[in-house]
Amino acid sequence: MDRKKLYKGWEEQASKELRDKNLEDHLWETPEGIKVKPLYTEDDLQKISHEIGLPGLPPYTRGPRATMYTNRPWTIRQYAGFSTAEESNKFYKEGLKNGVMGLSVAFDLATHRGYDSDHPRVVADVGNAGVAIDSIEDMNLLFDGIPLDQMSVSMTMNGAVIPVLASFIASGEEQGCPREKLTGTIQNDILKEFMVRNTFIFPPKPSMRIVADIIEYTSKKMPKFNSISISGYHMQEAGANQVQELAYTLADGKEYIKSALERGLNIDEFAPRLSFFWSIGMNFFMEIAKMRAARYMWSQIVKEFKPKNDRSLALRTHCQTSGVSLMEQDAYNNIVRTTIEAMAAVMGGTQSLHTNSFDEALALPTKFSARIARNTQLIISEETGICNVIDPMAGSYYVESLTSSIVEESKKLISEIDEVGGMVKAIEMGIPKMRIEESSAKRQARVDSNEETIVGVNKYKPTEKQEINILSIDNEEVRKRQVSRLQKLKNSRDNKIVESFIEKIKNAASSNENLLEICIEASKNRCTVGEMTSAMESVFGRHNLSTKTISGVYKNTVKNDGKIDIIDNELSKFVNKKGRRPRMLVVKMGQDGHDRGAKLIATAFSDLGFDVDIGPLFQTPEEAAKQAIENDAHVIGVSTLAAGHKTLVPLLMESLKNNEASYIKVICGGVIPPDDYPFLYDLGVSKVFGPGTNIQEAAIEIINLL
Amino acid sequence: MKLKSYLKLFKISNIDFSKEIGISNVSLSRYISGERLPEKKILNKIFKLTGGLVDANDFFLSSSPSRDLSEIHKEEIKKMVLNIRKGKLKDLAKAITLVESSLKLHKAQADFLLSKLKQNKNSLRVGITGVPGVGKSTFIETFGMSLIDLGFKVAVLAIDPSSKRTGGSILGDKTRMMKLSVNKNAFIRPSPSQGNLGGVAKKTSESIRCLEEAGYNIIFIETMGVGQAETTVYDMVDIFLVLLLPSGGDELQGIKKGIIEMADVIIINKADGNLKNTAEITMLEYKNAQNMISNIREDISPEVFLCSSTESIGITKIWNFIKKFEKIRRDSGSFYKTRIQQQTKAIWRNIFLQSQDYIENNLKYKDSVKKIIKDVEKNNFDVNNASKIIFDSILKRNT
Ligand code: B12
Ligand SMILES: Nc1nc2c(ncn2[C@@H]2O[C@H](COP(=O)(O)OP(=O)(O)O)[C@@H](O)[C@H]2O)c(=O)[nH]1
Ligand SMILES: [Mg+2]
């Protein structure tokens, strides 16, 4: 029988099963705008536009290596770091004993932003969301007993990339490992910092120069080190859909290639050392297709730069399961989610993988939760037999079709970026950030109106509270320790030499000498991360991000199930009583750059009819109080995710009190462990809204509060 | 007549009067201050005793804040004014809230507050307009910081567009004025426009007076540069700055020609990086077209400047021109003359707004008016006569 006839037969049968419903109604439009059919057939395989090929060969759609996991499974690489170097060192060693194969260092936000632990702006940040590294001394402790010539180390560092990478290289040499033997990856992807991750320090131009300095230096002196990890991960976590994640990341990659070429490097000198980083969320097939589309598209993009070495065309990637898909409510569900996501990453052919812990939405992982996360990978790798076949999804009617659709959709976005003159320009204009925030607002609107299900949050809610032990860090204690170690360092080193290096760094910054090279020597001579950064800062300046906001997206997406009417009604009552709309100042204090929630709250609340002031990132509590007073806000909405709340909120309350402005109410939202709620309420905080908050319900509560 | 005025007029002491109606002195003063309303029996006595000069209405109206304010409220406002002079941010901020509020009580409080403020002739009120994204906030940040270095106290009123559909708004301007917003000598207040541009402008000029009372001597008013708000803002500032992007044509920039015509200073912003050349061409275009720009000020012509707010280029030149502008106009007296003219305009604008308010919130709901409208709908009455009758009814009421 011919295929057409066969398909007709299926349609008839399906229509019968659907009874009064239409087959066309069963098209699923994904958040990326891709229309997915209920059935894919051989015919669809004829229509694909990408080339499938074979693993290890261009265009590498099926994977960068010929043998993939059949020879060696992916690297289990768990991202971790907290409080002090000693603590983190212990944690790494424990992991290495239990199946972890590569280290991945998470730094605290003070280090990310180039401040030493004794800087007044970082009282709430030291040691909280990662490990505090002030100098080579801390690096030495961090890798104590871990031979760097044998262990590959990945470091998530972007803003303070020069001093931190320099201290790492210097520390390696003090340990006896020459720089050419170092293996691992430095994230060094500054473009996405301006877009979504927010740990930039310098303005875009000098920042791009630093990226090129590093690519240049590593390509010449550290042949086994990946000079950059071009990251889509943070975009998806900030709200991007998969097509946006892919397109903007590849566009970033293009930009980095261009700037390295401008340095006079040859494409084959550095392209094989570029690596990528994806987020893997719950849309299982979409994620697999995304990874395959990425490899295909990258090979096409690099081809335009005429490499001679095929390895330049191969996209290698790290993946992390999506943190934002994990919920505070019914937290054990997260183990299941992470498993599904890890499966997608593996089916998509990742080179290394981090799996999140189930307490992701509560705090940094405990020993217990970290162990389960690790085991998730070990189970997939060693109990399922999945590793025995390369790229098992290839040829799937659906996956290949989806891969093609993603390629098409991504191309559209990339050409939008090309049209304005590349990613640097587009970022300056705020285009990608705006698109990502739109996706984020849409997603929240769908969840708030129950159009997207999150088990345990907006459906099948648990009836009993679960007790979960979480990790709590005494940030004050860590800070004291770091500060005294800094003091000791400053007393024992030769400060004259330090000063001469500071001058050298300034000179290098204002000329075109390689900054990394000089900072390696500076680190050896005990210059601190903060000192090296401020030397560069004196030349480059510190970048301020101007916050742009979108409006209307939330309201246009959300379905009115009556709550909107209640809000309208409450609001007009409020205006009649108070003479103006409720005015809320949304603030981000400290170095916490998680602004997805704050932006979302700002745009959604204004859509719902509030007057919303939005503060800049990195405010101090005093600054936030001043702004709230001047604007005569009814309420300050603190959004806090990086564990600074126990330090920052008391300071904010005090600052309000000192200005006789305690009439301004304070509410908090974000990642706040339930155990800390009483502490905040005792301070006078009126209400705490945790992850998974339904924004409309929150709005009603807040109006009533005022 | 108010009881207080009656007693004063006829020189009757509170104690005597309270004895005559048989209440305590304390109760009487409560009635007078409006803290309490007399009950019907007492009201009748007062009516009789005063020969009908003080009737029930006088009490109700005095307690209705739109007409008059209780002593307590007055004391509060007086304290507020003192605190504003002392530089307390909180009181200044609250004063602006009162001025902006739609609540009757707040309006009455604001009226009283404004009556307590002095005239400030030394301040400089600077209007700044231009399309969204041209760099107004960034310009104010850079310019404002340099003024603070010179010893000025700088205030910024930013009028943000509210979203029409929901009425809510996002006010993010301070994120673009980072240094200014944390500086002790700067005060920034973004205000939602709530769709009523004329109305906001009225409130803005009153907010300016509060800021002047607090000692801010340079006051920026940032508006969006696309609507009618500009003409109203123009009528409350001493100097009007229009920011333009480096590219040709007003239409292209989405700015109305009428707005360019009002400019005292035209600033081509973003004259940096690869826009530098375009900026220079744009400057020349405007310089050449200057004879087309009507000269509103009799004593000084508008000038065109290049500027980069992010790289702080051209700021000094602009400041020098503004100083010159101010000096010439102060010396000639035109500076003050304009302010006086602006006051007259403000009176009519306020009256217009109040009438509008009266029509929207009062007149439209009157039974007699509703009846006339019904009649028109039923074709019993023509539009022309209907409007005439309604308008006459207002006039009759008020004469
Ligand atoms: C997304 C995310 C990121 C993104 C941030 C993108 C962005 N621009 O915001 C990326 C990938 C860049 C990122 C990076 C980092 N992250 Co992160 N991240 C998350 C994650 C997965 C989700 C947060 C989120 O955006 N959720 C979605 C939004 C909509 O939810 P929300 O903010 O909670 O807001 C809701 C409510 O809380 C409430 N709400 C929030 N604020 C307010 C305010 C008001 C007024 C009201 C009424 C309500 C309200 O309403 C919202 C709607 O429901 C969380 C874990 C988790 N699942 O929560 C970790 C998490 C916050 N990150 C963490 C860390 C450590 C980091 C890093 C510091 C890692 C490192 N060392 O490098 C970096 C640095 C980032 C930085 N600059 O600060 C830790 C913090 C640990 C802690 N608190 O102890 C967490 C908890 C993960 C973990 N368990 O380790 N992260
Ligand atoms: N290159 C350049 N960019 C500027 C300049 N002034 C402002 N900008 C940028 O233009 C954008 C809009 O500025 P903003 O002050 O918010 O504009 P407003 O809407 O007119 O207040 C921001 O991203 C600024 O950084 C300038 O002089 N040069
Ligand atoms: Mg602005």
Coordinates of N, CA and C in Angstrom, one line a residue, chain A residues 401-459:
Chain A
S401 N 12.7 16.1 12.8 CA 11.8 17.2 12.4 C 12.0 18.4 13.3
L402 N 11.9 18.1 14.6 CA 12.0 19.2 15.6 C 13.4 19.8 15.5
T403 N 14.4 19.0 15.2 CA 15.8 19.6 15.1 C 15.7 20.6 13.9
S404 N 15.1 20.3 12.9 CA 15.0 21.2 11.7 C 14.3 22.4 12.0
S405 N 13.1 22.3 12.7 CA 12.3 23.4 13.1 C 13.2 24.4 13.9
I406 N 13.9 23.8 14.9 CA 14.7 24.7 15.8 C 15.8 25.4 14.9
V407 N 16.4 24.7 14.0 CA 17.4 25.3 13.2 C 16.8 26.5 12.5
E408 N 15.6 26.3 11.9 CA 14.9 27.4 11.1 C 14.6 28.6 12.0
E409 N 14.0 28.3 13.2 CA 13.6 29.4 14.1 C 14.8 30.1 14.6
S410 N 15.8 29.4 14.9 CA 17.0 30.1 15.5 C 17.7 31.0 14.5
K411 N 17.7 30.5 13.2 CA 18.3 31.3 12.2 C 17.6 32.7 12.1
K412 N 16.3 32.6 12.3 CA 15.5 33.9 12.2 C 16.0 34.9 13.3
L413 N 16.2 34.3 14.5 CA 16.6 35.2 15.6 C 18.0 35.7 15.4
I414 N 18.9 34.8 14.9 CA 20.3 35.2 14.6 C 20.3 36.3 13.6
S415 N 19.5 36.2 12.6 CA 19.6 37.2 11.6 C 19.0 38.5 12.1
E416 N 18.1 38.5 13.1 CA 17.7 39.7 13.7 C 18.9 40.4 14.4
I417 N 19.7 39.6 15.0 CA 20.9 40.1 15.7 C 21.9 40.6 14.7
D418 N 22.1 39.8 13.6 CA 23.1 40.3 12.6 C 22.6 41.6 12.0
E419 N 21.3 41.8 11.8 CA 20.8 43.0 11.2 C 21.2 44.3 12.0
V420 N 21.2 44.2 13.3 CA 21.6 45.3 14.1 C 23.1 45.5 14.3
G421 N 23.8 44.5 13.8 CA 25.3 44.6 13.8 C 26.0 43.8 14.8
G422 N 25.3 42.6 15.2 CA 26.0 41.7 16.0 C 25.5 41.8 17.5
M423 N 26.0 40.9 18.3 CA 25.5 40.7 19.6 C 25.9 41.9 20.5
V424 N 27.1 42.4 20.4 CA 27.5 43.5 21.3 C 26.5 44.7 21.1
K425 N 26.2 45.0 19.9 CA 25.2 46.0 19.6 C 23.8 45.7 20.1
A426 N 23.4 44.5 19.8 CA 22.1 44.0 20.2 C 21.9 44.1 21.7
I427 N 23.0 43.8 22.4 CA 22.9 43.8 23.9 C 22.8 45.3 24.4
E428 N 23.6 46.1 23.7 CA 23.5 47.5 24.1 C 22.1 48.1 23.9
M429 N 21.5 47.6 22.9 CA 20.1 48.0 22.6 C 19.1 47.3 23.5
G430 N 19.5 46.3 24.1 CA 18.6 45.6 25.1 C 17.7 44.6 24.4
I431 N 18.0 44.2 23.1 CA 17.0 43.3 22.4 C 16.9 41.9 23.0
P432 N 18.0 41.2 23.2 CA 17.8 39.8 23.7 C 17.3 39.8 25.1
K433 N 17.7 40.7 25.9 CA 17.2 40.8 27.3 C 15.7 41.0 27.3
M434 N 15.2 41.8 26.4 CA 13.8 42.1 26.4 C 13.0 40.9 25.9
R435 N 13.5 40.2 24.9 CA 12.9 39.0 24.4 C 12.8 37.9 25.5
I436 N 13.9 37.8 26.2 CA 14.0 36.8 27.3 C 13.0 37.1 28.4
E437 N 12.9 38.4 28.7 CA 12.0 38.8 29.8 C 10.5 38.6 29.4
E438 N 10.3 38.8 28.1 CA 8.9 38.5 27.6 C 8.6 37.0 27.8
S439 N 9.5 36.2 27.4 CA 9.3 34.7 27.6 C 9.0 34.4 29.0
S440 N 9.8 35.0 29.9 CA 9.7 34.8 31.3 C 8.3 35.2 31.8
A441 N 7.9 36.4 31.4 CA 6.6 36.9 31.8 C 5.4 36.0 31.3
K442 N 5.6 35.5 30.1 CA 4.6 34.6 29.5 C 4.5 33.3 30.3
R443 N 5.6 32.8 30.6 CA 5.7 31.5 31.3 C 5.0 31.7 32.7
Q444 N 5.3 32.8 33.4 CA 4.7 33.0 34.7 C 3.1 33.1 34.5
A445 N 2.7 33.8 33.5 CA 1.3 34.0 33.3 C 0.6 32.7 33.1
R446 N 1.3 31.8 32.3 CA 0.7 30.5 32.0 C 0.6 29.7 33.3
V447 N 1.6 29.8 34.1 CA 1.6 29.0 35.3 C 0.6 29.6 36.3
D448 N 0.5 30.9 36.4 CA -0.4 31.5 37.3 C -1.9 31.2 36.9
S449 N -2.1 31.0 35.6 CA -3.5 30.7 35.3 C -3.7 29.2 34.9
N450 N -2.8 28.4 35.5 CA -2.9 26.9 35.5 C -2.9 26.4 34.1
E451 N -2.4 27.1 33.1 CA -2.3 26.5 31.8 C -1.1 25.6 31.6
E452 N -0.1 25.8 32.4 CA 1.0 24.9 32.5 C 1.0 24.3 33.8
T453 N 1.2 23.0 33.8 CA 1.1 22.3 35.1 C 2.5 22.2 35.8
I454 N 2.5 22.5 37.1 CA 3.7 22.1 37.9 C 3.2 21.3 39.0
V455 N 3.5 20.0 39.0 CA 2.9 19.1 40.0 C 3.4 19.5 41.4
G456 N 2.4 19.7 42.3 CA 2.8 20.1 43.6 C 2.7 21.6 43.9
V457 N 2.7 22.3 42.8 CA 2.6 23.8 42.9 C 1.3 24.4 42.5
N458 N 0.9 24.1 41.3 CA -0.4 24.6 40.9 C -1.4 23.5 40.6
K459 N -1.0 22.3 40.9 CA -1.9 21.1 40.7 C -1.4 20.0 41.7

